[in-house]
mmCIF file of C-alpha atoms and ligand atoms in Angstrom:
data_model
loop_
_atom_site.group_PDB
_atom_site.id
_atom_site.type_symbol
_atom_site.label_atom_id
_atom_site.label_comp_id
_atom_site.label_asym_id
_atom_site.label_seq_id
_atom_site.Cartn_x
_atom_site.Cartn_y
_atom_site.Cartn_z
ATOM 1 C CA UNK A 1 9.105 8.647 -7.899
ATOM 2 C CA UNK A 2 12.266 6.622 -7.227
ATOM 3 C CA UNK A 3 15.722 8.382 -6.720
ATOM 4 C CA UNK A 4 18.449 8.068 -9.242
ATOM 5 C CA UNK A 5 21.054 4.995 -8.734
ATOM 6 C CA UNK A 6 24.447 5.160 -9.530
ATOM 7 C CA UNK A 7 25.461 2.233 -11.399
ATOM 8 C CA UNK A 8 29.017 3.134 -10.747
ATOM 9 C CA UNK A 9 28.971 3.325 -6.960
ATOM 10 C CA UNK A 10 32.151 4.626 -5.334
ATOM 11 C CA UNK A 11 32.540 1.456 -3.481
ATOM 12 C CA UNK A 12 31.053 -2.633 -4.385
ATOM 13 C CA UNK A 13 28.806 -3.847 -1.940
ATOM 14 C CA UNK A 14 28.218 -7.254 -2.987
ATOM 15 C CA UNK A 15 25.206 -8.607 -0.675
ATOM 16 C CA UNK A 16 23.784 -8.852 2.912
ATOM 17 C CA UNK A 17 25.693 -11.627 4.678
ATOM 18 C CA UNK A 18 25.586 -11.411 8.342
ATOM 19 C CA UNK A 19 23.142 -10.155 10.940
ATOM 20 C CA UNK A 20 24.292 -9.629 14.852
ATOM 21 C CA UNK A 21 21.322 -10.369 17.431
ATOM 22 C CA UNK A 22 21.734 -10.266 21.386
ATOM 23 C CA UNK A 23 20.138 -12.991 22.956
ATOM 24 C CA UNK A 24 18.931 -13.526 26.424
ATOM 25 C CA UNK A 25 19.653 -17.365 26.700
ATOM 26 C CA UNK A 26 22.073 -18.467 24.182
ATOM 27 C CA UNK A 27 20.822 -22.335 24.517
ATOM 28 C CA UNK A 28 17.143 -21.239 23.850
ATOM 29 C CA UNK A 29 18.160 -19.258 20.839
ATOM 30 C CA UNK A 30 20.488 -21.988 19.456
ATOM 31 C CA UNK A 31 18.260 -24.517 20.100
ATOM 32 C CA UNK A 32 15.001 -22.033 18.017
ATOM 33 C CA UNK A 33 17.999 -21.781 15.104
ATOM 34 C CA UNK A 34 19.294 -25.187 14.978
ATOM 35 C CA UNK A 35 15.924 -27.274 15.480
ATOM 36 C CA UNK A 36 13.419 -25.101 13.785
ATOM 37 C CA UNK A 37 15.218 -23.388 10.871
ATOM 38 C CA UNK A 38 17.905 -25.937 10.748
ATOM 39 C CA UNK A 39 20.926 -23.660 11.017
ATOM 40 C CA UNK A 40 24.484 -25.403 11.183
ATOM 41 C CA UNK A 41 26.609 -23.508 13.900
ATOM 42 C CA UNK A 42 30.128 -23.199 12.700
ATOM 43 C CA UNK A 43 31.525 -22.116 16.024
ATOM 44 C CA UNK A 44 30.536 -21.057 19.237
ATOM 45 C CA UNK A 45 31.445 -20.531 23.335
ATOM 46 C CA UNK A 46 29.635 -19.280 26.546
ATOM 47 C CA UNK A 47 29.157 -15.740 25.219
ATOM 48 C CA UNK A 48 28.509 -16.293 21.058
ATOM 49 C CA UNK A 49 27.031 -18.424 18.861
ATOM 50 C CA UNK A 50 28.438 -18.598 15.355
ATOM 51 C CA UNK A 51 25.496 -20.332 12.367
ATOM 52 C CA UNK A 52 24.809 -20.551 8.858
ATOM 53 C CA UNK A 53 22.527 -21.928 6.223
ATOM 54 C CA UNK A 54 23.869 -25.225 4.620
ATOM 55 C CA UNK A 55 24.798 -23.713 1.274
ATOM 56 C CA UNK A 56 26.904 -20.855 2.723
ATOM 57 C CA UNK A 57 30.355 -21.481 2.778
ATOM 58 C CA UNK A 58 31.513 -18.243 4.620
ATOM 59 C CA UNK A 59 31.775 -18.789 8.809
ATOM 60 C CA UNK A 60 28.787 -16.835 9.641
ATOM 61 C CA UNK A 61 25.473 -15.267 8.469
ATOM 62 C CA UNK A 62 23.674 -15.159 11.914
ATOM 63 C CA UNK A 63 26.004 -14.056 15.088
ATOM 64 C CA UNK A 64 23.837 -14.765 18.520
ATOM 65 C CA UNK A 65 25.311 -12.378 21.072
ATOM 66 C CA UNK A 66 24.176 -13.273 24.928
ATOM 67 C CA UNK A 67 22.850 -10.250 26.751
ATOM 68 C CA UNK A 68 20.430 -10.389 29.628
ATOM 69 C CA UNK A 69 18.070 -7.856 28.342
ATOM 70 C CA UNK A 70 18.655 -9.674 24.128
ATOM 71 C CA UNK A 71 16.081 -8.421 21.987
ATOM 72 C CA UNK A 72 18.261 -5.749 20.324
ATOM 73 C CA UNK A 73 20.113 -5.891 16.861
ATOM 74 C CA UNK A 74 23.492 -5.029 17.347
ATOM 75 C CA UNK A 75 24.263 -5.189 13.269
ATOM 76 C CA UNK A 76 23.593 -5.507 9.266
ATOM 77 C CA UNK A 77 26.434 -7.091 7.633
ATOM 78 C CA UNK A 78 27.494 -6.498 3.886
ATOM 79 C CA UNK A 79 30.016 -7.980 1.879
ATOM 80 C CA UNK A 80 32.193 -5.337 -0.628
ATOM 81 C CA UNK A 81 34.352 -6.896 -3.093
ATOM 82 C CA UNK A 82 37.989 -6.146 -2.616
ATOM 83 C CA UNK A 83 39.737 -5.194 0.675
ATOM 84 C CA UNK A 84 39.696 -1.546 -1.408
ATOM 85 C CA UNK A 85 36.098 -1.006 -1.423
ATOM 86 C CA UNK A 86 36.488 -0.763 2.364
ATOM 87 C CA UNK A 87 38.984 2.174 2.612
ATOM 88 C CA UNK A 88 36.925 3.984 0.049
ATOM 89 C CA UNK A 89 33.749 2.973 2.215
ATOM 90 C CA UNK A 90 35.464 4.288 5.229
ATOM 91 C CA UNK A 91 36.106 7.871 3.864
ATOM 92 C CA UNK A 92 32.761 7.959 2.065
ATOM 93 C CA UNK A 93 30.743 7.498 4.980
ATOM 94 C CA UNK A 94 33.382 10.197 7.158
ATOM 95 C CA UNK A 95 33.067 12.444 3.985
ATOM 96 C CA UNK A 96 29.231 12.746 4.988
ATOM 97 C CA UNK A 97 29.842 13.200 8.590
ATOM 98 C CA UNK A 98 28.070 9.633 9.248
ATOM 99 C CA UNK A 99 29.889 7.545 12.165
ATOM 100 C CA UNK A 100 32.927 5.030 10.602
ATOM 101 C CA UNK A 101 35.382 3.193 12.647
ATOM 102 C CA UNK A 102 37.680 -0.097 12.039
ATOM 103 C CA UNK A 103 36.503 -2.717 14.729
ATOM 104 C CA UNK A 104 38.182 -5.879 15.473
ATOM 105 C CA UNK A 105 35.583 -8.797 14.477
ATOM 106 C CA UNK A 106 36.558 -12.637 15.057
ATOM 107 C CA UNK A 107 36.127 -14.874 11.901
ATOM 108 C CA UNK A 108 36.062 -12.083 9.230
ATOM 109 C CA UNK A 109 38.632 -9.935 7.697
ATOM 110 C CA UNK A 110 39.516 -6.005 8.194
ATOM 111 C CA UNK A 111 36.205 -4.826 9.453
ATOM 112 C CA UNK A 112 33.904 -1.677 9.696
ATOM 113 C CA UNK A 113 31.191 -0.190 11.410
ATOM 114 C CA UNK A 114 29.163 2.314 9.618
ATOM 115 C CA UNK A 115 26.068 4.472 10.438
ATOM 116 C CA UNK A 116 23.431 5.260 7.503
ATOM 117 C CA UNK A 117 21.673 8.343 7.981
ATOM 118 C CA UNK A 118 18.488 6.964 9.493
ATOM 119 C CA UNK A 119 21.397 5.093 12.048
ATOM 120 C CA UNK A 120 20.933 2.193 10.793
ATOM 121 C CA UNK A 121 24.330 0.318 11.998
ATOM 122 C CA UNK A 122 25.949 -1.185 9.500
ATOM 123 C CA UNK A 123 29.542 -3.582 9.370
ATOM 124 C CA UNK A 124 31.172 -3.818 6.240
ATOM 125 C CA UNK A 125 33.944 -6.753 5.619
ATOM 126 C CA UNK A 126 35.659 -7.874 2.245
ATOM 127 C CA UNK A 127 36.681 -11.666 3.708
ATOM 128 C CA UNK A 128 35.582 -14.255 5.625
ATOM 129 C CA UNK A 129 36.624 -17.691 7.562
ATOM 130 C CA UNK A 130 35.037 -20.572 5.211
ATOM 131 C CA UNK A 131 34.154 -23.988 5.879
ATOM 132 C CA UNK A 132 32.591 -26.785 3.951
ATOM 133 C CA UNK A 133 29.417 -26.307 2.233
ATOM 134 C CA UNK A 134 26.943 -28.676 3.495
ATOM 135 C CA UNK A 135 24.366 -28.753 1.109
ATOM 136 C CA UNK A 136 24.599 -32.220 -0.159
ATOM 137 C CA UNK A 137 25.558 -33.428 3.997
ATOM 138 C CA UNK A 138 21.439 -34.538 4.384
ATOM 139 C CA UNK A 139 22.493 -36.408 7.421
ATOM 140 C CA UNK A 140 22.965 -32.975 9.089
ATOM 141 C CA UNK A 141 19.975 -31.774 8.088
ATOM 142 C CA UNK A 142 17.378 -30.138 10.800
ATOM 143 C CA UNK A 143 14.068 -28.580 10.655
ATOM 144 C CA UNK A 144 13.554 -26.420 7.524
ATOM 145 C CA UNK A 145 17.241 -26.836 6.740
ATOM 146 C CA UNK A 146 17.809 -23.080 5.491
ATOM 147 C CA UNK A 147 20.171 -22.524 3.099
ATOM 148 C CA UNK A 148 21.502 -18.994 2.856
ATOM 149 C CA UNK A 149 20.658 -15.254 4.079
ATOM 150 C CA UNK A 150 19.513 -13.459 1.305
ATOM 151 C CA UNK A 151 18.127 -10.490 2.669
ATOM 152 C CA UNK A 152 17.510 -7.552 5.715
ATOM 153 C CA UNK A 153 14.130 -5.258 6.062
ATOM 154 C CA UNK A 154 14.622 -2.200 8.286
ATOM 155 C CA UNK A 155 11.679 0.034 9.264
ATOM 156 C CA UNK A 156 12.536 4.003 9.018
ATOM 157 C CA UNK A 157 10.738 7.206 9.291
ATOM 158 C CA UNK A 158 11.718 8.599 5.773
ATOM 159 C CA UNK A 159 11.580 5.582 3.526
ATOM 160 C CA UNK A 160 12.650 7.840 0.456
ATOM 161 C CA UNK A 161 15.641 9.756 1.977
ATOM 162 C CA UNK A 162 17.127 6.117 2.979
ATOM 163 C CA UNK A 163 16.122 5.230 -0.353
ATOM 164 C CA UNK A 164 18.299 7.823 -1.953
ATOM 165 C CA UNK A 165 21.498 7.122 -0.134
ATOM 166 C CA UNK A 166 21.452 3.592 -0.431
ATOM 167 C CA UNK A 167 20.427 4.077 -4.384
ATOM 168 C CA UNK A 168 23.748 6.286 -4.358
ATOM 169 C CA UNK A 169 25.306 3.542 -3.224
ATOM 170 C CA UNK A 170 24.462 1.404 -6.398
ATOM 171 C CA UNK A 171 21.595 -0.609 -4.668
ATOM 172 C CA UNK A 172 18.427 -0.696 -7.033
ATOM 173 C CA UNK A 173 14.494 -1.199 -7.013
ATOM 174 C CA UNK A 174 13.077 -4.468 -7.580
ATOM 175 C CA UNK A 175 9.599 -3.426 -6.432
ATOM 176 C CA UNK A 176 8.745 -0.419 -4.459
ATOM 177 C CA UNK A 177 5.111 0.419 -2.617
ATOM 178 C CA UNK A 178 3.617 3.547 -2.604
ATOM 179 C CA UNK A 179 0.963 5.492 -1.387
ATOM 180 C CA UNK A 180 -0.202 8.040 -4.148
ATOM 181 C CA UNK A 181 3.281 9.634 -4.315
ATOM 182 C CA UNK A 182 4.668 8.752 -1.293
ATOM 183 C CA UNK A 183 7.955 5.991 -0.886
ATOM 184 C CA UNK A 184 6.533 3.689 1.380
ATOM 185 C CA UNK A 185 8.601 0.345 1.117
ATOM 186 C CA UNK A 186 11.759 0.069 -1.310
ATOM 187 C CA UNK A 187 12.877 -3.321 -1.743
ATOM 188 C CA UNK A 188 16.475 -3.220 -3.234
ATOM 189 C CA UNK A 189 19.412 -5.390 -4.217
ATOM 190 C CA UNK A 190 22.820 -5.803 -5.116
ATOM 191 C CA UNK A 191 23.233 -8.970 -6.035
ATOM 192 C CA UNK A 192 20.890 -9.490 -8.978
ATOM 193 C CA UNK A 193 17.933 -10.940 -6.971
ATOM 194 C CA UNK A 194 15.237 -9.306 -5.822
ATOM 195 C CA UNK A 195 16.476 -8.143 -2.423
ATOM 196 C CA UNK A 196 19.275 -7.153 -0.084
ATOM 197 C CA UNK A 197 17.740 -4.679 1.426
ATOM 198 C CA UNK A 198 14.422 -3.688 2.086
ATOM 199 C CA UNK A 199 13.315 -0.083 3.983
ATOM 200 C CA UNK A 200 9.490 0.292 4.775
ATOM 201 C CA UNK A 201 7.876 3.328 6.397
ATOM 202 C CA UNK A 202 7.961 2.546 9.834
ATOM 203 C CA UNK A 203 9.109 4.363 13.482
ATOM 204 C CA UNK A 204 12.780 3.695 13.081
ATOM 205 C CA UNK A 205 15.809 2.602 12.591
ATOM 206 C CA UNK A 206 14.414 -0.830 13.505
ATOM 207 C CA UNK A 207 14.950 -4.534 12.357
ATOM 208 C CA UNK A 208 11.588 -5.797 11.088
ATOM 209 C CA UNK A 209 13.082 -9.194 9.849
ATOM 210 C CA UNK A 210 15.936 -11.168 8.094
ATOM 211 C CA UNK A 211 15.163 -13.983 5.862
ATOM 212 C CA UNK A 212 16.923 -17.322 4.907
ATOM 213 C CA UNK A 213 16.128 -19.028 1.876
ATOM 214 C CA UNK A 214 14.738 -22.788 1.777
ATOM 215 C CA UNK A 215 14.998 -25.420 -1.413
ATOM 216 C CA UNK A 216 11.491 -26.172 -1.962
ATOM 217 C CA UNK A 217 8.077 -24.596 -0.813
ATOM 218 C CA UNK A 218 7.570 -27.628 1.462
ATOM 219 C CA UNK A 219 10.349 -26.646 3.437
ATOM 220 C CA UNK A 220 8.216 -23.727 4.555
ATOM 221 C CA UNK A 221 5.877 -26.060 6.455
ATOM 222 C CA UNK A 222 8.172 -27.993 8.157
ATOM 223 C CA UNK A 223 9.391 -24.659 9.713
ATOM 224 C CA UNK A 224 6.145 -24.247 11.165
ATOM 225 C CA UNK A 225 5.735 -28.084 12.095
ATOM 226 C CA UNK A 226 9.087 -28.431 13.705
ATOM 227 C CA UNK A 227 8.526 -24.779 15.577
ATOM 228 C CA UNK A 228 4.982 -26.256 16.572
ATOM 229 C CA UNK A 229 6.694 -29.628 17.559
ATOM 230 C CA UNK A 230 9.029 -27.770 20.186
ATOM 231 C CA UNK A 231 6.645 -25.556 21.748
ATOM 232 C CA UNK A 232 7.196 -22.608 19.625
ATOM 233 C CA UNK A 233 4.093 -22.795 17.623
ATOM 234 C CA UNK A 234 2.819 -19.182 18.923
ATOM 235 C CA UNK A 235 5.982 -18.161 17.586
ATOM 236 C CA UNK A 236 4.544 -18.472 13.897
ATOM 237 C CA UNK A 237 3.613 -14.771 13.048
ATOM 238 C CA UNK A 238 2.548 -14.406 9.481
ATOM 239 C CA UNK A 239 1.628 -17.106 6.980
ATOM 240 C CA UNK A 240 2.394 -19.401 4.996
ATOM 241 C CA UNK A 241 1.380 -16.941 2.403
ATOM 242 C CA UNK A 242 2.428 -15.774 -0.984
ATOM 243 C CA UNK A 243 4.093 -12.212 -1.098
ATOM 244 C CA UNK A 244 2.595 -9.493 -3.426
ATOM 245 C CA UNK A 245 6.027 -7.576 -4.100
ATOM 246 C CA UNK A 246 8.516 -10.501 -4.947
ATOM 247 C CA UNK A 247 5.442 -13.262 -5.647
ATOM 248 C CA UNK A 248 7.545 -15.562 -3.029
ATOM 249 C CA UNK A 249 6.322 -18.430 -0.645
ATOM 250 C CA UNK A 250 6.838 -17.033 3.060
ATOM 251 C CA UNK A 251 6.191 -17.329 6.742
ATOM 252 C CA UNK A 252 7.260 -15.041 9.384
ATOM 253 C CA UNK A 253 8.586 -16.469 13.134
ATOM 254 C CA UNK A 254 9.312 -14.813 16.082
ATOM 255 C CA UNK A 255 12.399 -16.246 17.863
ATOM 256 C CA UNK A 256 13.029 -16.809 22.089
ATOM 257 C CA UNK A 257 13.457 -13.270 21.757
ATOM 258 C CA UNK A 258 10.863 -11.315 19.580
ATOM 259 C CA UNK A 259 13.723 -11.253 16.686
ATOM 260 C CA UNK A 260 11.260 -11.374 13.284
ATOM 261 C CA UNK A 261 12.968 -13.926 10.424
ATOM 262 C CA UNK A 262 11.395 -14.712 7.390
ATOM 263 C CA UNK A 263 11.481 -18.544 5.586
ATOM 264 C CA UNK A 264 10.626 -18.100 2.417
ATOM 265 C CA UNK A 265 11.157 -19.845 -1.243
ATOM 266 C CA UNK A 266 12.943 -18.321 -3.502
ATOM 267 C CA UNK A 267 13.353 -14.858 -5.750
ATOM 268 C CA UNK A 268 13.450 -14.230 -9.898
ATOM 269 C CA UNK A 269 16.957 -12.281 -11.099
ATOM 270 C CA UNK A 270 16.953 -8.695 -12.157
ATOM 271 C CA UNK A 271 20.813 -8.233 -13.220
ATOM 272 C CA UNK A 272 20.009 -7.165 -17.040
ATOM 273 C CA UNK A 273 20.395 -3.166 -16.720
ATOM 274 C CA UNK A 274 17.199 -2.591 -18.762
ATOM 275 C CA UNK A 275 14.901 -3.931 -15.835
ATOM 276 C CA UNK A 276 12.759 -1.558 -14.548
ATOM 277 C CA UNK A 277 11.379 -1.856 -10.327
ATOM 278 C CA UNK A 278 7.199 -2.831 -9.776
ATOM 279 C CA UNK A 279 5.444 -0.126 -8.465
ATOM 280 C CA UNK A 280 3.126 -1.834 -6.048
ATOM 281 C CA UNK A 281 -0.159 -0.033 -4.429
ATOM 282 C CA UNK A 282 -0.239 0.049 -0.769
ATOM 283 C CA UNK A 283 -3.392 0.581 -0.692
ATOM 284 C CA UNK A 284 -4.576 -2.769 -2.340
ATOM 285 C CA UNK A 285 -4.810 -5.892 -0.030
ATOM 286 C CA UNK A 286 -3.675 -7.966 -2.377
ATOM 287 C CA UNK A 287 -0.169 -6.078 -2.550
ATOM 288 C CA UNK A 288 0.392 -7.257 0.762
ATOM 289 C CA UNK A 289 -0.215 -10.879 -0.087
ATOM 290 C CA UNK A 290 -2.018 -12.509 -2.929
ATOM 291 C CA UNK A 291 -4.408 -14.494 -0.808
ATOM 292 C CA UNK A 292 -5.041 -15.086 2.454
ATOM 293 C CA UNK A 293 -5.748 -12.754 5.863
ATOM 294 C CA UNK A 294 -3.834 -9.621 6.282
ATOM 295 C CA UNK A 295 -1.237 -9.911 8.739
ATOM 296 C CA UNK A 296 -1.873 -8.832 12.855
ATOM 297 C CA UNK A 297 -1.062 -5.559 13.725
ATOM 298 C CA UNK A 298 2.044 -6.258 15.785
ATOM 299 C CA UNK A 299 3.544 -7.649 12.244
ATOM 300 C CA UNK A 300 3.380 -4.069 11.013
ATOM 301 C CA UNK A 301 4.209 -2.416 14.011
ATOM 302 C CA UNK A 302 7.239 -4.712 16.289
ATOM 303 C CA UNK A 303 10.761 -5.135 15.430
ATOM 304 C CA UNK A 304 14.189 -5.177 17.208
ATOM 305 C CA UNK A 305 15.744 -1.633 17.782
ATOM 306 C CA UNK A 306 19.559 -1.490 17.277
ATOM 307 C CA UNK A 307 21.842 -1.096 20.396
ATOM 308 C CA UNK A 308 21.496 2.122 21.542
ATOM 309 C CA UNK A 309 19.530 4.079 18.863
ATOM 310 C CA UNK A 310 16.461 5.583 19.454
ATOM 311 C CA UNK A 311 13.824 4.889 16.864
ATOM 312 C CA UNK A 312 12.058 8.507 15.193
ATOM 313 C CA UNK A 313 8.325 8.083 14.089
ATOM 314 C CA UNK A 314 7.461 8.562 10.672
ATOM 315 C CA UNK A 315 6.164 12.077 9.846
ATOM 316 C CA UNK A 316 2.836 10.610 9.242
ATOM 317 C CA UNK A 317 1.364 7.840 11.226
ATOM 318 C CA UNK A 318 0.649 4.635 9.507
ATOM 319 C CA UNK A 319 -2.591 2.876 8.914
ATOM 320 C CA UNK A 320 -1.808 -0.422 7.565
ATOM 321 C CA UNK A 321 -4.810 -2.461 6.868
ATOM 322 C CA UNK A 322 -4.393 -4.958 9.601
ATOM 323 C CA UNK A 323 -5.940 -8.536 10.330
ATOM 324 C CA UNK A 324 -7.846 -6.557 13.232
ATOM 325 C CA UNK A 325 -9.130 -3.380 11.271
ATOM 326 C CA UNK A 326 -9.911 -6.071 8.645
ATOM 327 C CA UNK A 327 -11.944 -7.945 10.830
ATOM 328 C CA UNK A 328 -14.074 -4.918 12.401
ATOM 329 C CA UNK A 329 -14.625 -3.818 8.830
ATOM 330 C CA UNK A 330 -15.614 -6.786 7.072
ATOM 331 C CA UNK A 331 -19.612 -6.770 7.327
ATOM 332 C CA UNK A 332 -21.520 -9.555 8.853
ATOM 333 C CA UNK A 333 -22.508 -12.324 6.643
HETATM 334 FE FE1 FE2 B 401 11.538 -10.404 3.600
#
């Protein structure tokens, strides 16, 4: 059912780190990521916005880009080991014909843009600026106070081809969701936790979400009270919940711009070689969460296109079962 991984990969992605996002207003934005998720920004001017969580000590893990139109994704970020892994990274992806290029990128070391074969667009860097980590600073702390990225879902028409080349690239299953034997949703990882990288079936390739981790469940609320308490209470899309794949507290915002990011608790290690992924059944409510109301159609269905792609359908449309279909289907008491 699942694709081979190489355990060896050619080149060592380490994790997700950094996510690029055009914005319309920059203040708006800053002011959604600062006040409701309780960002820090390390650096910014008139054009970018530079923010992390408080226990990330590398300069960036969310990069606000101003653009009129925002609403687009303009990157996925990984982290490789050594400055090594990105030479052989280069040639790997121009072995396959897939797009490559060095790019000049403020804050970070020798940096490169990347394609997957879905066109996904990817940036690869071995360094970064650091600064202070500011987990133990509590006067700074804001909203849900977030404390690291930990992971990217991207929608895509073939969620098994993607599958395949990013299990080639050493990335395994924690969970996966299928549909008798069709790949719908691979949730994968590099860095021994449950996710860096998760590709659902979905008209693609499209950002669903990124998520930042929080301390404690409660933090989760105060997302939602502090969004609520600035006038972004519509902006609360899915949950509080528990997930089915994962078992995690989440909730789902939408930000000044219809980007999707995810708040949620925390996620068990899978490191030991011997683990093997969770098949989950998409056709069970519960895999989608373990109690609760399905989520609204538009959860299933939006997410932010990257700059310049077009996204391809899936070869067979989806019917998630959605808070609405659920609704019209559940009998009158
Ligand atoms: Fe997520």
């Amino acid at each position: 059912m699942l694709p081979a991984v190489n355990l060896r990969p050619e080149f060592n992605i380490t994790r997700s780190s950094h996510v690029r996002l055009t914005v319309a207003d920059l203040a708006v934005s800053r002011r959604f990521y600062t006040e409701v998720l309780g960002l820090v920004v390390t650096e910014e001017d008139g054009n970018t916005c530079y923010l992390r969580g408080l226990q990330e000590a590398c300069h960036h893990s969310l990069v606000l880009e101003r653009d009129p139109d925002g609403g687009t994704c303009k990157r996925i970020g990984f982290r490789v080991f050594f400055e090594e892994d990105l030479d052989v990274a280069y040639r790997y992806f121009r072995d396959r014909g897939l797009p490559a290029e060095w790019v000049e990128a403020p804050h970070q070391g020798r940096t490169l843009h990347a394609s997957d074969p879905a066109g996904t667009l990817l940036e690869f860097c071995a360094t970064m600026e650091t600064r202070p980590r500011m987990h133990i600073q509590f006067e700074a702390f804001k909203g849900a106070h977030a404390q690291r990225l930990d992971h990217y879902q991207i929608l895509a028409p073939d969620t098994y081809a993607l599958c395949e080349f990013y299990s080639a690239l050493g990335f395994r299953n924690s969970e996966y969701l299928t549909h008798g034997d069709t790949l719908l949703g691979a949730f994968m990882y590099r860095k021994g936790t449950c996710l860096d990288l998760a590709i659902v079936t979905g008209a693609g390739p499209r950002l669903h979400h990124f998520a930042y981790t929080v301390s404690e469940s409660r933090d989760i609320f105060t997302a939602c009270d502090f969004a609520g308490n600035l006038g972004y209470g519509d902006s609360v899309e899915r949950g509080p919940g528990r997930h089915g794949p994962g078992g995690m507290l989440f909730v789902y915002l939408r930000d000044p711009d219809g980007h999707r990011v995810e708040v949620f608790n925390s996620h068990y290690q899978t490191i030991d070689i011997e683990i093997e992924p969770v098949r989950w059944d998409a056709s069970s409510l519960s895999t989608n969460a373990r109690w609760g109301l399905p989520a609204l159609e538009k959860w299933y269905l939006e997410a932010s296109p990257f700059v310049g792609v077009n996204p391809v359908p899936p070869a067979e449309p989806q019917n998630p079962m959605t808070l609405e279909r659920f609704l019209l289907d559940k009998p009158a008491d």
